[in-house]
């Protein structure tokens, strides 16, 4: 399996730098990461994507495009990219009723009809219970 990062005009790479400069900066020539599937090798997971992004892709992008901010878009269509923070607000990680064993979720918010932004706690503070849907 290969994981790579594409720009509208080419693959993300540090080819414009000399070999010596790449070594000095500690960046590889390409942002490509190859992974072998298998019973012993395991499977590509969200944590692998994050590691690839933080250890290979972002360092190359910062060297090649200094001073820019980056936007990475992922299709999130398969389970290997379905990575969320442990406190992410997602219905699949909540119980229907209060209490239960789901993780403590971070606070959410909503904007009322009055245009004011209100905090929506995801736990029942007086009893210390997790809030349900």
Short mmCIF file of C-alpha atoms in Angstrom, two decimals:
data_model
loop_
_atom_site.label_atom_id
_atom_site.label_comp_id
_atom_site.label_asym_id
_atom_site.label_seq_id
_atom_site.Cartn_x
_atom_site.Cartn_y
_atom_site.Cartn_z
CA UNK A 1 0.00 0.00 0.00
CA UNK A 2 1.23 3.48 -0.69
CA UNK A 3 0.26 6.69 1.02
CA UNK A 4 1.18 9.88 -0.81
CA UNK A 5 0.25 13.55 -0.88
CA UNK A 6 -0.69 15.26 -4.11
CA UNK A 7 -0.64 18.91 -5.05
CA UNK A 8 -2.69 20.20 -7.99
CA UNK A 9 0.47 20.18 -10.14
CA UNK A 10 2.58 17.28 -8.76
CA UNK A 11 3.35 14.94 -5.88
CA UNK A 12 4.64 16.59 -2.74
CA UNK A 13 8.42 16.25 -2.78
CA UNK A 14 11.64 18.01 -1.90
CA UNK A 15 13.19 17.31 -5.32
CA UNK A 16 13.93 21.00 -5.78
CA UNK A 17 16.53 20.72 -3.01
CA UNK A 18 19.96 19.21 -3.44
CA UNK A 19 20.66 15.83 -1.85
CA UNK A 20 23.00 17.58 0.60
CA UNK A 21 20.32 20.11 1.61
CA UNK A 22 17.72 17.34 2.11
CA UNK A 23 20.17 15.48 4.36
CA UNK A 24 20.98 18.65 6.28
CA UNK A 25 17.26 19.37 6.84
CA UNK A 26 16.40 15.72 7.46
CA UNK A 27 13.64 15.49 4.89
CA UNK A 28 13.11 12.70 2.36
CA UNK A 29 12.84 13.31 -1.37
CA UNK A 30 9.18 12.22 -1.55
CA UNK A 31 6.29 12.27 0.88
CA UNK A 32 5.40 8.72 -0.15
CA UNK A 33 5.13 6.01 2.49
CA UNK A 34 4.87 2.34 1.52
CA UNK A 35 3.22 -0.20 3.80
CA UNK A 36 2.93 -3.95 3.34
CA UNK A 37 -0.37 -5.45 4.41
CA UNK A 38 -0.50 -8.84 5.94
CA UNK A 39 -1.28 -11.04 8.88
CA UNK A 40 2.11 -10.35 10.45
CA UNK A 41 2.62 -6.80 9.16
CA UNK A 42 -0.79 -5.55 10.30
CA UNK A 43 -3.05 -3.03 8.61
CA UNK A 44 -2.84 0.68 7.84
CA UNK A 45 -4.75 2.58 10.51
CA UNK A 46 -5.55 6.16 11.35
CA UNK A 47 -2.56 6.39 13.70
CA UNK A 48 -0.32 5.43 10.76
CA UNK A 49 -1.77 8.25 8.68
CA UNK A 50 -1.15 10.76 11.49
CA UNK A 51 2.43 9.54 11.88
CA UNK A 52 3.02 9.81 8.13
CA UNK A 53 1.57 13.30 8.10
CA UNK A 54 3.51 14.62 11.11
CA UNK A 55 6.87 12.92 10.49
CA UNK A 56 7.18 13.06 6.69
CA UNK A 57 4.60 15.25 4.97
CA UNK A 58 4.55 18.37 7.13
CA UNK A 59 8.36 18.60 7.41
CA UNK A 60 8.66 18.49 3.59
CA UNK A 61 5.85 21.02 3.13
CA UNK A 62 7.38 23.43 5.65
CA UNK A 63 10.77 23.30 3.92
CA UNK A 64 9.44 23.63 0.37
CA UNK A 65 6.74 26.23 1.16
CA UNK A 66 8.06 28.29 4.11
CA UNK A 67 5.63 30.77 5.62
CA UNK A 68 2.54 29.01 4.26
CA UNK A 69 -0.27 27.34 6.18
CA UNK A 70 -1.41 23.97 4.88
CA UNK A 71 -4.82 22.43 4.41
CA UNK A 72 -4.98 18.64 4.13
CA UNK A 73 -8.17 17.08 2.82
CA UNK A 74 -8.97 13.41 3.40
CA UNK A 75 -11.87 11.45 1.99
CA UNK A 76 -12.48 9.71 5.35
CA UNK A 77 -14.47 7.10 3.46
CA UNK A 78 -12.89 3.98 4.88
CA UNK A 79 -12.12 2.81 8.37
CA UNK A 80 -8.38 3.33 7.97
CA UNK A 81 -8.91 7.09 7.70
CA UNK A 82 -11.74 7.21 10.25
CA UNK A 83 -9.63 8.68 13.02
CA UNK A 84 -11.13 11.02 15.58
CA UNK A 85 -9.90 12.43 18.88
CA UNK A 86 -10.92 10.33 21.89
CA UNK A 87 -13.24 13.16 23.02
CA UNK A 88 -14.69 13.91 19.56
CA UNK A 89 -18.38 14.68 19.39
CA UNK A 90 -19.85 11.77 17.51
CA UNK A 91 -23.20 10.07 17.95
CA UNK A 92 -21.57 6.67 17.51
CA UNK A 93 -19.56 7.20 20.70
CA UNK A 94 -22.49 8.27 22.88
CA UNK A 95 -25.14 6.40 24.82
CA UNK A 96 -28.81 7.09 24.19
CA UNK A 97 -29.38 7.89 27.87
CA UNK A 98 -27.26 9.58 30.53
CA UNK A 99 -24.70 7.56 32.44
CA UNK A 100 -22.99 4.61 30.85
CA UNK A 101 -19.41 3.87 29.94
CA UNK A 102 -18.75 6.09 26.91
CA UNK A 103 -15.81 8.47 27.04
CA UNK A 104 -16.22 11.96 28.45
CA UNK A 105 -16.78 14.05 25.35
CA UNK A 106 -15.57 17.62 24.95
CA UNK A 107 -18.08 20.42 25.20
CA UNK A 108 -19.98 21.42 22.12
CA UNK A 109 -21.80 24.62 21.30
CA UNK A 110 -24.82 25.88 19.47
CA UNK A 111 -25.99 29.29 18.31
CA UNK A 112 -29.39 30.23 19.67
CA UNK A 113 -32.15 32.10 17.82
CA UNK A 114 -30.83 35.24 19.54
CA UNK A 115 -27.49 34.81 17.72
CA UNK A 116 -25.61 34.07 20.94
CA UNK A 117 -23.24 31.11 21.07
CA UNK A 118 -24.07 28.77 23.97
CA UNK A 119 -21.83 26.08 25.46
CA UNK A 120 -23.34 22.59 25.43
CA UNK A 121 -21.73 20.43 28.15
CA UNK A 122 -21.64 16.75 27.32
CA UNK A 123 -21.83 15.57 30.92
CA UNK A 124 -24.25 16.07 33.79
CA UNK A 125 -22.09 18.01 36.25
CA UNK A 126 -24.07 17.59 39.52
CA UNK A 127 -23.90 13.79 39.33
CA UNK A 128 -20.70 13.53 37.28
CA UNK A 129 -22.52 11.41 34.72
CA UNK A 130 -21.89 11.36 31.02
CA UNK A 131 -24.70 12.95 29.04
CA UNK A 132 -26.68 10.82 26.58
CA UNK A 133 -28.10 11.79 23.22
#
